[in-house]
C-alpha positions as MATLAB code, in Angstrom:
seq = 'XXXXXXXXXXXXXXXXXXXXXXXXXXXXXXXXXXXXXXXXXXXXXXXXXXXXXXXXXXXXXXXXXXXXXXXXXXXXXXXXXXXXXXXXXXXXXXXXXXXXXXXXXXXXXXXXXXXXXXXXXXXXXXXXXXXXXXXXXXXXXXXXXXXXXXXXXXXXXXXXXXXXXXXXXXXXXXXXXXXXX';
ca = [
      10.146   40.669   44.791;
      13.519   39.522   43.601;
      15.282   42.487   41.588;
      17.463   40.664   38.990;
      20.417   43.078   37.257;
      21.467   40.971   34.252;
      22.347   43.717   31.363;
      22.334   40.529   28.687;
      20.234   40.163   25.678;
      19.639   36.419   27.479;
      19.052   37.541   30.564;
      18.331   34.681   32.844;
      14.919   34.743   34.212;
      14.267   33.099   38.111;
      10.478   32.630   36.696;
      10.213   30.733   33.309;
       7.970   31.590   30.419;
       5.136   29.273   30.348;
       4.504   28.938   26.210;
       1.235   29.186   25.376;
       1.659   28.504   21.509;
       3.387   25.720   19.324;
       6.498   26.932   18.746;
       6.065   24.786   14.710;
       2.803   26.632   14.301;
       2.980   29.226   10.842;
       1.828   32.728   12.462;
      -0.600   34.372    9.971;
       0.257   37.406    8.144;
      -1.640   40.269    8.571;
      -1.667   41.508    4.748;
      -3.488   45.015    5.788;
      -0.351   45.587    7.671;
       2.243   44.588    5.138;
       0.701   46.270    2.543;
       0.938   49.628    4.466;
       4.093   48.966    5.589;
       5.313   48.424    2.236;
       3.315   52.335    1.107;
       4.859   53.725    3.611;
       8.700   52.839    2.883;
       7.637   53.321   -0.616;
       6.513   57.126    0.325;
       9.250   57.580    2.533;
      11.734   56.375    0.177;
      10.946   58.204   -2.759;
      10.491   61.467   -1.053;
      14.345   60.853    0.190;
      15.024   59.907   -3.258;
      13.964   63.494   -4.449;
      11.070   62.693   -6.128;
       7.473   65.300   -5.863;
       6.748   65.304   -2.445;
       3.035   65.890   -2.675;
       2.735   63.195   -4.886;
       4.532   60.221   -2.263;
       3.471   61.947    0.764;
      -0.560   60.963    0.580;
       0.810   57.355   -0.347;
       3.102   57.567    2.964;
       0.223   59.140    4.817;
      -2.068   56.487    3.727;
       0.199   53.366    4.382;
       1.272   53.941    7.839;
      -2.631   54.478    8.315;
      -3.793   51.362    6.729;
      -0.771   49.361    8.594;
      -2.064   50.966   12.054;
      -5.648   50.215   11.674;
      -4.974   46.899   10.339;
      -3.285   45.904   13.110;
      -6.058   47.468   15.791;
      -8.852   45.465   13.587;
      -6.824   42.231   13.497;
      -5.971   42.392   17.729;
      -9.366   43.392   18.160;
     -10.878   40.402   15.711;
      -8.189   37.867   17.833;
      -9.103   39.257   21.052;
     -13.217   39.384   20.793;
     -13.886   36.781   22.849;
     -11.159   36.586   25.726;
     -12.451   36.837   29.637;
     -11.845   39.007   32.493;
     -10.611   36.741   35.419;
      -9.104   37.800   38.571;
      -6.020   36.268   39.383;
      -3.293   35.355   42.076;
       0.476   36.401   41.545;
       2.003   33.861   43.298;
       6.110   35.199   41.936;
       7.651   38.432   40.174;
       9.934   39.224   39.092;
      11.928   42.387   37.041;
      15.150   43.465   35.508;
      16.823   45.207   33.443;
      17.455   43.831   29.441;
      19.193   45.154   26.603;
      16.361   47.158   24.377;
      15.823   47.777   21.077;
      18.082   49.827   18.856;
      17.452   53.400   18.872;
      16.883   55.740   16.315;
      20.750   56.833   16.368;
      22.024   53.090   16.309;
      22.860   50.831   19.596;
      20.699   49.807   21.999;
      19.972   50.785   25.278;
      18.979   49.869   28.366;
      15.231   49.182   29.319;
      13.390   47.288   32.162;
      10.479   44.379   32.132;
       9.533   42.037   33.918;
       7.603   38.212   34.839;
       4.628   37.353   36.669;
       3.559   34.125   37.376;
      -0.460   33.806   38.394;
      -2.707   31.051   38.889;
      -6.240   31.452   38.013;
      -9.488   29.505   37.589;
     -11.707   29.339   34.258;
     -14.256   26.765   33.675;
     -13.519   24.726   36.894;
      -9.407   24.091   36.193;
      -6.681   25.911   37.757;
      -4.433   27.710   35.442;
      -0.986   28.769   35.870;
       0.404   31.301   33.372;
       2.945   33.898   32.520;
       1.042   36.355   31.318;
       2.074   38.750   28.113;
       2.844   42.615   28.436;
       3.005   44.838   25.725;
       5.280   47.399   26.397;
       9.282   47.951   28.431;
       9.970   50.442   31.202;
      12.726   53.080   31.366;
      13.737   52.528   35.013;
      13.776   50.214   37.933;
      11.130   52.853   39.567;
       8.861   52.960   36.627;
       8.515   48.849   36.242;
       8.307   49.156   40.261;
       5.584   51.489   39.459;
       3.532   49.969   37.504;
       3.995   46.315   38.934;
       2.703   48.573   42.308;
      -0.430   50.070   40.229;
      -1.454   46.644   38.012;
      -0.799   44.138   40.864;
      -3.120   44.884   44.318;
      -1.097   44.647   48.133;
      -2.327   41.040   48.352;
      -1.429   39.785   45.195;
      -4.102   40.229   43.359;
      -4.492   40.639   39.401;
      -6.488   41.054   36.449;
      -6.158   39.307   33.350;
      -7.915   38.742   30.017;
      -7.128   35.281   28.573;
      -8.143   33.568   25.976;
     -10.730   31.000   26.793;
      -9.893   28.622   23.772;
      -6.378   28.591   25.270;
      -6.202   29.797   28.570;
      -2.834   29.412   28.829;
      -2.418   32.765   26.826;
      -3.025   35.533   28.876;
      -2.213   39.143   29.591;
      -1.933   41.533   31.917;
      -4.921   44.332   32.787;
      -2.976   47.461   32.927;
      -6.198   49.610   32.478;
      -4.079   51.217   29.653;
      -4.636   52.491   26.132;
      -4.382   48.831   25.145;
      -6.863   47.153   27.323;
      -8.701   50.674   25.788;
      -8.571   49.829   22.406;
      -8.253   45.946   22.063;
     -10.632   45.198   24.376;
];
């Protein structure tokens, strides 16, 4: 595995993202979400504004929980039908990327990586990129993991989705392949 130590919000990747979307195609809102998003600021923002607390905190309460289990239903709902397949990583690949900013302001640094497996679904070879949800505080925890989710000869899991195989992601046997699948 090639260790890559580009500290850029472009970092250069070796192993290019294969895009399994049209990059012109609208992205559908999920209104459950919004709508709790929106109850929860509200909440948030009045209690900081001094108004009754037990008033805006229910409405809080209740928005970040509608937002959450929106967005469980809706990954569930788009994930219903995707396959187990077993798959070859033929390339990996990690580094290290500028992250998010943090709660105090600037951003930090955080670690991800790229795979790059071939698989077979309905008689055609596939070769994908697949999708991860989540970063990695350290070169040893990424190493970690890649270790854990990827066997000694190569060997994968993925669920992908069989109306566009091309869109895949990685079996972690985490809490998300727990809940959305």
């Amino acid at each position: 595995m090639e260790q890559t130590e580009k500290s850029s919000i472009t970092k250069e990747w070796r192993i290019k993202q294969i895009p399994f979307r049209n990059p012109h195609a609208m992205i559908e809102t999920n209104w459950g979400a919004l709508v709790g998003a929106f109850l929860f600021i509200g909440g948030i923002g009045g209690i900081i504004a001094g108004y009754k607390i037990d008033a805006l905190l229910p409405i809080a309460v209740s928005g970040i929980t509608l937002a959450l289990i929106s967005l469980l239903f809706k990954n569930r709902i788009l994930r219903r039908n995707w396959v187990k397949v077993y798959a070859q990583c033929i390339d990996k690949e990690y580094g290290s990327v500028i992250g998010r900013p943090g709660l105090h302001g600037g951003s930090g640094k955080t670690w991800t990586f790229q795979l790059l497996c071939t698989f077979e679904l309905a008689g055609k070879n596939y070769t994908v990129t697949p999708g991860y949800w989540s970063t990695f505080f350290s070169e040893n925890r990424v190493r970690k993991f890649l270790d854990k989710a990827i066997s000694p000869d190569e060997m994968c899991h993925l669920w992908v989705n069989p109306k566009n195989p091309l869109q895949a992601e990685l079996i972690a046997h985490d809490i998300k392949d727990i809940l959305l699948h």
